[in-house]
mmCIF file of C-alpha atoms in Angstrom:
data_model
loop_
_atom_site.group_PDB
_atom_site.id
_atom_site.type_symbol
_atom_site.label_atom_id
_atom_site.label_comp_id
_atom_site.label_asym_id
_atom_site.label_seq_id
_atom_site.Cartn_x
_atom_site.Cartn_y
_atom_site.Cartn_z
ATOM 1 C CA SER A 4 265.594 -18.214 -262.434
ATOM 2 C CA LEU A 5 262.522 -16.190 -261.245
ATOM 3 C CA ASN A 6 261.132 -13.519 -263.396
ATOM 4 C CA GLY A 7 259.713 -10.357 -262.004
ATOM 5 C CA VAL A 8 260.960 -8.019 -259.278
ATOM 6 C CA VAL A 9 260.944 -7.681 -255.389
ATOM 7 C CA GLY A 10 258.863 -4.855 -254.114
ATOM 8 C CA PHE A 11 258.881 -3.626 -250.539
ATOM 9 C CA LYS A 12 256.212 -1.413 -248.905
ATOM 10 C CA PRO A 13 257.367 -0.255 -245.548
ATOM 11 C CA THR A 14 255.386 0.908 -242.639
ATOM 12 C CA ALA A 15 253.717 4.263 -243.486
ATOM 13 C CA ARG A 16 255.696 7.296 -242.001
ATOM 14 C CA ARG A 17 258.701 5.069 -241.485
ATOM 15 C CA VAL A 18 260.445 6.599 -244.359
ATOM 16 C CA PRO A 19 260.263 10.333 -244.713
ATOM 17 C CA THR A 20 258.090 11.489 -247.688
ATOM 18 C CA GLN A 21 259.553 15.001 -248.163
ATOM 19 C CA GLY A 22 260.578 15.698 -251.630
ATOM 20 C CA ALA A 23 258.038 12.894 -253.042
ATOM 21 C CA PHE A 24 254.936 14.206 -254.892
ATOM 22 C CA PRO A 25 252.021 13.065 -252.615
ATOM 23 C CA LEU A 26 248.933 11.070 -253.462
ATOM 24 C CA SER A 27 247.634 10.433 -249.956
ATOM 25 C CA SER A 28 249.139 12.002 -246.801
ATOM 26 C CA THR A 29 247.755 9.104 -244.708
ATOM 27 C CA LEU A 30 248.737 6.276 -246.912
ATOM 28 C CA ASP A 31 251.934 7.305 -248.917
ATOM 29 C CA SER A 32 254.796 4.991 -248.181
ATOM 30 C CA LEU A 33 258.146 4.865 -249.940
ATOM 31 C CA GLY A 34 259.795 1.730 -250.707
ATOM 32 C CA PRO A 35 262.053 0.100 -253.273
ATOM 33 C CA LEU A 36 261.655 -2.200 -256.325
ATOM 34 C CA ALA A 37 264.780 -4.301 -256.754
ATOM 35 C CA ARG A 38 266.110 -7.658 -257.950
ATOM 36 C CA SER A 39 266.259 -9.343 -254.549
ATOM 37 C CA VAL A 40 265.177 -8.980 -250.855
ATOM 38 C CA ALA A 41 268.706 -8.079 -249.963
ATOM 39 C CA GLU A 42 268.713 -5.155 -252.365
ATOM 40 C CA CYS A 43 265.542 -3.986 -250.911
ATOM 41 C CA ALA A 44 266.893 -4.206 -247.519
ATOM 42 C CA ALA A 45 270.009 -2.089 -248.513
ATOM 43 C CA ALA A 46 267.719 0.541 -250.149
ATOM 44 C CA ASP A 47 265.255 0.656 -247.270
ATOM 45 C CA ALA A 48 268.311 1.269 -244.852
ATOM 46 C CA ILE A 49 269.298 4.254 -246.948
ATOM 47 C CA LEU A 50 265.604 5.604 -247.208
ATOM 48 C CA SER A 51 264.687 5.155 -243.631
ATOM 49 C CA GLY A 52 268.025 6.321 -242.235
ATOM 50 C CA GLU A 53 268.185 3.322 -239.995
ATOM 51 C CA GLY A 54 271.579 2.286 -241.231
ATOM 52 C CA PHE A 55 272.470 -0.973 -242.950
ATOM 53 C CA ALA A 56 272.501 -4.201 -241.035
ATOM 54 C CA SER A 57 272.864 -7.818 -242.540
ATOM 55 C CA LEU A 58 269.408 -9.642 -242.401
ATOM 56 C CA ASP A 59 269.665 -12.418 -239.805
ATOM 57 C CA PRO A 60 268.358 -15.656 -241.326
ATOM 58 C CA VAL A 61 264.886 -16.685 -240.131
ATOM 59 C CA PRO A 62 264.312 -20.649 -240.085
ATOM 60 C CA LEU A 63 261.301 -21.453 -242.093
ATOM 61 C CA ALA A 64 260.750 -24.457 -239.803
ATOM 62 C CA GLY A 65 257.955 -23.331 -237.455
ATOM 63 C CA LEU A 66 257.273 -20.130 -239.191
ATOM 64 C CA ARG A 67 253.591 -19.118 -238.661
ATOM 65 C CA ILE A 68 251.965 -18.250 -242.122
ATOM 66 C CA GLY A 69 248.538 -17.216 -242.270
ATOM 67 C CA ILE A 70 246.438 -17.768 -245.460
ATOM 68 C CA PRO A 71 243.501 -15.381 -245.802
ATOM 69 C CA ARG A 72 241.144 -17.754 -247.441
ATOM 70 C CA GLY A 73 238.000 -15.850 -248.713
ATOM 71 C CA LEU A 74 237.587 -12.584 -250.541
ATOM 72 C CA LEU A 75 241.373 -12.055 -251.330
ATOM 73 C CA LEU A 76 241.764 -15.433 -252.971
ATOM 74 C CA GLU A 77 238.711 -15.084 -255.258
ATOM 75 C CA ASP A 78 238.811 -14.663 -259.164
ATOM 76 C CA MET A 79 242.499 -15.804 -259.361
ATOM 77 C CA GLU A 80 243.648 -16.678 -262.923
ATOM 78 C CA PRO A 81 244.397 -20.512 -262.895
ATOM 79 C CA MET A 82 248.222 -19.659 -263.461
ATOM 80 C CA VAL A 83 248.316 -17.370 -260.486
ATOM 81 C CA ALA A 84 246.355 -19.886 -258.423
ATOM 82 C CA GLN A 85 248.777 -22.628 -259.382
ATOM 83 C CA GLY A 86 251.782 -20.658 -258.592
ATOM 84 C CA PHE A 87 250.366 -19.610 -255.260
ATOM 85 C CA GLU A 88 249.639 -23.115 -254.246
ATOM 86 C CA ARG A 89 253.107 -24.216 -255.584
ATOM 87 C CA SER A 90 254.857 -21.549 -253.453
ATOM 88 C CA LEU A 91 252.936 -22.646 -250.444
ATOM 89 C CA ALA A 92 253.872 -26.155 -250.955
ATOM 90 C CA ARG A 93 257.554 -25.211 -251.141
ATOM 91 C CA LEU A 94 257.128 -23.263 -247.706
ATOM 92 C CA GLU A 95 255.248 -26.090 -246.133
ATOM 93 C CA ALA A 96 257.926 -28.490 -247.210
ATOM 94 C CA ALA A 97 260.586 -26.399 -245.587
ATOM 95 C CA GLY A 98 258.720 -26.639 -242.390
ATOM 96 C CA ALA A 99 256.540 -23.520 -242.379
ATOM 97 C CA ARG A 100 253.264 -23.870 -240.391
ATOM 98 C CA LEU A 101 250.386 -22.775 -242.757
ATOM 99 C CA THR A 102 247.032 -21.969 -241.200
ATOM 100 C CA ASP A 103 243.901 -20.586 -242.595
ATOM 101 C CA HIS A 104 243.413 -17.175 -241.249
ATOM 102 C CA SER A 105 240.244 -15.281 -242.595
ATOM 103 C CA ILE A 106 240.046 -11.543 -242.204
ATOM 104 C CA ASP A 107 237.038 -11.158 -244.326
ATOM 105 C CA ASP A 108 235.181 -9.523 -241.459
ATOM 106 C CA LEU A 109 237.725 -6.665 -241.320
ATOM 107 C CA LEU A 110 237.838 -6.401 -245.093
ATOM 108 C CA GLU A 111 233.954 -6.020 -245.220
ATOM 109 C CA ALA A 112 233.969 -3.405 -242.432
ATOM 110 C CA MET A 113 236.748 -1.391 -244.181
ATOM 111 C CA ALA A 114 234.791 -1.503 -247.355
ATOM 112 C CA GLU A 115 231.598 -0.199 -245.479
ATOM 113 C CA ALA A 116 233.842 2.464 -243.934
ATOM 114 C CA THR A 117 235.180 3.772 -247.115
ATOM 115 C CA GLY A 118 232.011 3.515 -249.055
ATOM 116 C CA ILE A 119 231.950 7.324 -249.368
ATOM 117 C CA GLY A 120 235.385 6.970 -251.333
ATOM 118 C CA SER A 121 238.724 5.716 -250.787
ATOM 119 C CA ILE A 122 241.167 7.522 -248.352
ATOM 120 C CA ALA A 123 243.572 7.840 -251.248
ATOM 121 C CA GLY A 124 240.935 9.340 -253.538
ATOM 122 C CA ILE A 125 239.716 11.868 -250.989
ATOM 123 C CA GLU A 126 243.131 13.128 -250.033
ATOM 124 C CA ALA A 127 244.402 13.053 -253.770
ATOM 125 C CA ALA A 128 241.321 15.341 -254.514
ATOM 126 C CA ALA A 129 242.739 17.881 -251.940
ATOM 127 C CA VAL A 130 246.206 17.534 -253.390
ATOM 128 C CA HIS A 131 244.709 18.371 -256.832
ATOM 129 C CA ALA A 132 241.963 20.824 -255.852
ATOM 130 C CA ASP A 133 243.322 23.629 -257.968
ATOM 131 C CA TRP A 134 243.163 22.066 -261.496
ATOM 132 C CA LEU A 135 239.904 20.072 -260.314
ATOM 133 C CA GLY A 136 238.147 23.513 -259.699
ATOM 134 C CA ASP A 137 239.313 24.707 -263.247
ATOM 135 C CA ALA A 138 237.034 23.286 -265.937
ATOM 136 C CA ARG A 139 239.688 24.041 -268.646
ATOM 137 C CA ARG A 140 242.420 22.357 -266.864
ATOM 138 C CA ALA A 141 240.268 19.460 -265.818
ATOM 139 C CA ALA A 142 239.199 18.708 -269.328
ATOM 140 C CA ALA A 143 242.850 18.069 -270.252
ATOM 141 C CA ILE A 144 243.203 15.243 -267.766
ATOM 142 C CA ASP A 145 242.261 11.647 -268.412
ATOM 143 C CA PRO A 146 238.567 11.305 -267.494
ATOM 144 C CA ARG A 147 239.432 8.033 -265.648
ATOM 145 C CA VAL A 148 241.524 10.205 -263.246
ATOM 146 C CA ALA A 149 239.489 13.483 -263.268
ATOM 147 C CA ARG A 150 235.979 12.004 -262.726
ATOM 148 C CA PRO A 151 236.675 10.001 -259.702
ATOM 149 C CA LEU A 152 238.840 12.808 -258.135
ATOM 150 C CA ALA A 153 235.936 15.260 -258.735
ATOM 151 C CA ARG A 154 233.442 13.000 -256.844
ATOM 152 C CA ARG A 155 235.903 12.527 -253.954
ATOM 153 C CA ALA A 156 236.119 16.226 -253.822
ATOM 154 C CA THR A 157 232.534 16.439 -252.714
ATOM 155 C CA VAL A 158 232.879 14.269 -249.584
ATOM 156 C CA PRO A 159 232.046 16.390 -246.521
ATOM 157 C CA ALA A 160 234.680 16.889 -243.819
ATOM 158 C CA PRO A 161 232.611 15.240 -241.014
ATOM 159 C CA ALA A 162 232.240 11.976 -243.227
ATOM 160 C CA TYR A 163 235.929 11.942 -243.909
ATOM 161 C CA ILE A 164 236.815 12.403 -240.127
ATOM 162 C CA ARG A 165 234.464 9.655 -239.157
ATOM 163 C CA MET A 166 235.883 7.340 -241.872
ATOM 164 C CA MET A 167 239.398 8.034 -240.621
ATOM 165 C CA ARG A 168 238.445 7.152 -236.974
ATOM 166 C CA ARG A 169 236.896 3.963 -238.148
ATOM 167 C CA ARG A 170 239.993 3.296 -240.170
ATOM 168 C CA ALA A 171 242.095 3.568 -237.123
ATOM 169 C CA GLU A 172 239.856 1.261 -235.148
ATOM 170 C CA LEU A 173 240.018 -1.500 -237.872
ATOM 171 C CA ALA A 174 243.733 -1.139 -238.215
ATOM 172 C CA ALA A 175 244.096 -1.801 -234.447
ATOM 173 C CA ALA A 176 241.830 -4.825 -234.911
ATOM 174 C CA MET A 177 244.027 -6.084 -237.820
ATOM 175 C CA ASP A 178 247.117 -5.587 -235.589
ATOM 176 C CA ARG A 179 245.529 -7.805 -232.796
ATOM 177 C CA GLY A 180 244.364 -10.450 -235.402
ATOM 178 C CA LEU A 181 247.826 -10.768 -236.695
ATOM 179 C CA ALA A 182 249.563 -11.321 -233.406
ATOM 180 C CA PRO A 183 249.516 -15.247 -233.518
ATOM 181 C CA LEU A 184 251.241 -15.065 -236.964
ATOM 182 C CA ASP A 185 254.572 -14.123 -238.338
ATOM 183 C CA VAL A 186 253.223 -13.070 -241.781
ATOM 184 C CA LEU A 187 250.027 -13.375 -243.992
ATOM 185 C CA ALA A 188 250.669 -14.690 -247.465
ATOM 186 C CA LEU A 189 248.459 -14.220 -250.482
ATOM 187 C CA PRO A 190 248.976 -13.482 -254.193
ATOM 188 C CA THR A 191 250.126 -9.839 -254.845
ATOM 189 C CA THR A 192 247.362 -9.629 -257.556
ATOM 190 C CA PRO A 193 244.915 -12.462 -258.784
ATOM 191 C CA MET A 194 246.067 -12.006 -262.354
ATOM 192 C CA ALA A 195 249.142 -11.414 -264.345
ATOM 193 C CA ALA A 196 249.643 -7.987 -266.081
ATOM 194 C CA PRO A 197 246.495 -7.627 -268.514
ATOM 195 C CA LEU A 198 246.752 -6.208 -272.114
ATOM 196 C CA MET A 199 245.893 -2.513 -272.259
ATOM 197 C CA GLU A 200 243.964 -2.366 -275.490
ATOM 198 C CA PRO A 201 240.930 -4.292 -274.302
ATOM 199 C CA LEU A 202 240.659 -2.372 -271.112
ATOM 200 C CA THR A 203 240.749 1.116 -272.944
ATOM 201 C CA ALA A 204 237.833 -0.126 -275.178
ATOM 202 C CA ASP A 205 235.595 -1.327 -272.467
ATOM 203 C CA ARG A 206 235.041 0.919 -269.311
ATOM 204 C CA GLU A 207 233.330 -1.782 -267.299
ATOM 205 C CA LEU A 208 236.124 -4.193 -267.990
ATOM 206 C CA TYR A 209 238.639 -1.478 -267.242
ATOM 207 C CA ASN A 210 236.845 -0.723 -263.757
ATOM 208 C CA ARG A 211 236.702 -4.413 -262.728
ATOM 209 C CA THR A 212 240.322 -5.149 -263.842
ATOM 210 C CA GLU A 213 241.545 -2.086 -261.754
ATOM 211 C CA GLY A 214 239.647 -3.278 -258.851
ATOM 212 C CA LEU A 215 241.213 -6.682 -258.967
ATOM 213 C CA LEU A 216 244.614 -5.338 -259.383
ATOM 214 C CA LEU A 217 244.322 -2.938 -256.432
ATOM 215 C CA ARG A 218 242.416 -5.370 -254.209
ATOM 216 C CA ASN A 219 245.271 -7.244 -252.420
ATOM 217 C CA PRO A 220 247.940 -4.746 -252.359
ATOM 218 C CA GLN A 221 245.786 -2.027 -250.968
ATOM 219 C CA ILE A 222 245.315 -4.178 -247.818
ATOM 220 C CA ALA A 223 248.653 -3.060 -246.516
ATOM 221 C CA ASN A 224 247.799 0.595 -246.894
ATOM 222 C CA GLN A 225 244.295 0.390 -245.491
ATOM 223 C CA PHE A 226 245.312 -1.437 -242.432
ATOM 224 C CA ASP A 227 248.604 0.171 -241.872
ATOM 225 C CA LEU A 228 250.765 -2.930 -242.550
ATOM 226 C CA ALA A 229 254.139 -3.550 -244.118
ATOM 227 C CA GLY A 230 254.316 -5.748 -247.030
ATOM 228 C CA ILE A 231 256.605 -7.328 -249.680
ATOM 229 C CA SER A 232 256.022 -9.015 -253.013
ATOM 230 C CA LEU A 233 258.321 -11.833 -254.154
ATOM 231 C CA PRO A 234 258.306 -13.484 -257.722
ATOM 232 C CA MET A 235 256.460 -16.855 -257.610
ATOM 233 C CA PRO A 236 258.495 -19.740 -259.226
ATOM 234 C CA GLY A 237 257.567 -21.582 -262.460
ATOM 235 C CA MET A 238 255.325 -18.712 -263.864
ATOM 236 C CA GLY A 239 254.889 -18.282 -267.600
ATOM 237 C CA LEU A 240 254.203 -14.520 -266.708
ATOM 238 C CA PRO A 241 255.431 -12.775 -263.600
ATOM 239 C CA ALA A 242 253.259 -12.886 -260.696
ATOM 240 C CA GLY A 243 253.888 -12.196 -256.895
ATOM 241 C CA LEU A 244 253.676 -13.800 -253.649
ATOM 242 C CA MET A 245 252.890 -11.041 -251.072
ATOM 243 C CA LEU A 246 253.807 -11.327 -247.356
ATOM 244 C CA LEU A 247 252.281 -8.787 -244.898
ATOM 245 C CA CYS A 248 253.202 -8.205 -241.380
ATOM 246 C CA ARG A 249 252.172 -6.035 -238.477
ATOM 247 C CA ASN A 250 252.806 -2.237 -238.326
ATOM 248 C CA GLY A 251 256.485 -1.732 -237.491
ATOM 249 C CA ASP A 252 257.810 -5.239 -237.934
ATOM 250 C CA ASP A 253 259.581 -4.058 -241.161
ATOM 251 C CA ARG A 254 263.049 -5.539 -240.435
ATOM 252 C CA GLN A 255 261.778 -8.843 -239.440
ATOM 253 C CA LEU A 256 259.598 -9.063 -242.442
ATOM 254 C CA LEU A 257 262.630 -8.417 -244.700
ATOM 255 C CA ALA A 258 264.405 -11.144 -242.852
ATOM 256 C CA ILE A 259 261.586 -13.628 -243.371
ATOM 257 C CA ALA A 260 261.238 -12.664 -246.969
ATOM 258 C CA ALA A 261 265.043 -13.295 -247.580
ATOM 259 C CA SER A 262 264.434 -16.954 -246.263
ATOM 260 C CA VAL A 263 261.237 -17.340 -248.268
ATOM 261 C CA GLU A 264 263.102 -16.087 -251.357
ATOM 262 C CA ARG A 265 265.730 -18.775 -251.043
ATOM 263 C CA SER A 266 263.027 -21.532 -250.618
ATOM 264 C CA LEU A 267 261.288 -20.227 -253.764
ATOM 265 C CA GLN A 268 264.455 -20.110 -255.906
ATOM 266 C CA GLY A 269 265.485 -23.656 -254.676
ATOM 267 C CA PRO A 270 264.653 -26.866 -256.628
ATOM 268 C CA ALA A 271 261.110 -28.073 -256.307
ATOM 269 C CA ALA A 272 260.544 -30.552 -253.421
#
C-alpha cells in the first residue's frame, strides 16, 4: 500500500474562506487532506457547495502530462527523484503522453516580481499588524515568524500594487501556456520530511530547507492554479507526486487524479 495522504488545493476563491483564519486574502485556498482522491472529492463537494457527483473515469491513454524540467526538479533527494521517475514510468506504461514543458521563464519572472517580498508575507503582515506594532507582543513570537513579517510590513503600497498587477499578467501567461496540457506533474517537494533538530540549530540550513519545501507547492498559489498531491509508490518515507491544472479545472483534475491514483497503486509494469 502507499504511505502518506492525498492533499487537494482547489482554485482560490472557489471554496468560501469565511470562518477560516486568514494568511493571505489573495492566495488562501481551503482544501482537504484525506486517504484517497475519492475522499478529497467528497470533502471538496461539501466545502465548495457544488454538490457531490461521482468522478467520471479519465483514461490515462493519451493523457497529456507536462514535466517542468528545470528549476522545479533541481536539488531532489535521490529517493524522491527515483520515486518521481518510477511514477512517470507507470503513467507512461498506461499510455499517458509525457512531454517536457519548461516554465522556468515564468518562474523567474514571478521571482523578480515578488522580490520585494512574497504575496503571502505582505498580506500576512497586514493581518498581524496589531501585534507587529507592539514590541512586547512581538517579542513573544518566534523570530522566524516575527522578523520576516516585520520586514514585509514596510513594503510601500505602490510596490505591492505593481506586484499584484504583474502577478495577474504572469498567471494569465501560465494559463495560456498550460492550454496544450491536461496536467503538469512534478514532485510535491524535492525531499522527504526533514528532521527538525538540525534545522533549529542552523539558521542557514533552516532557510534553505524551508525554501525547498515551499518551492514547488507555492507554484499553484502564485499562478492561481489547482493542484493535488498523491503518494508516490515504493517510497521508504512518504513523498508526493503533484499534479497541477489550469484555474477552474478542479473537477477534471480530481477525475484525472483518481485514474493516476489507481495506476500508482497497481502492480509495477
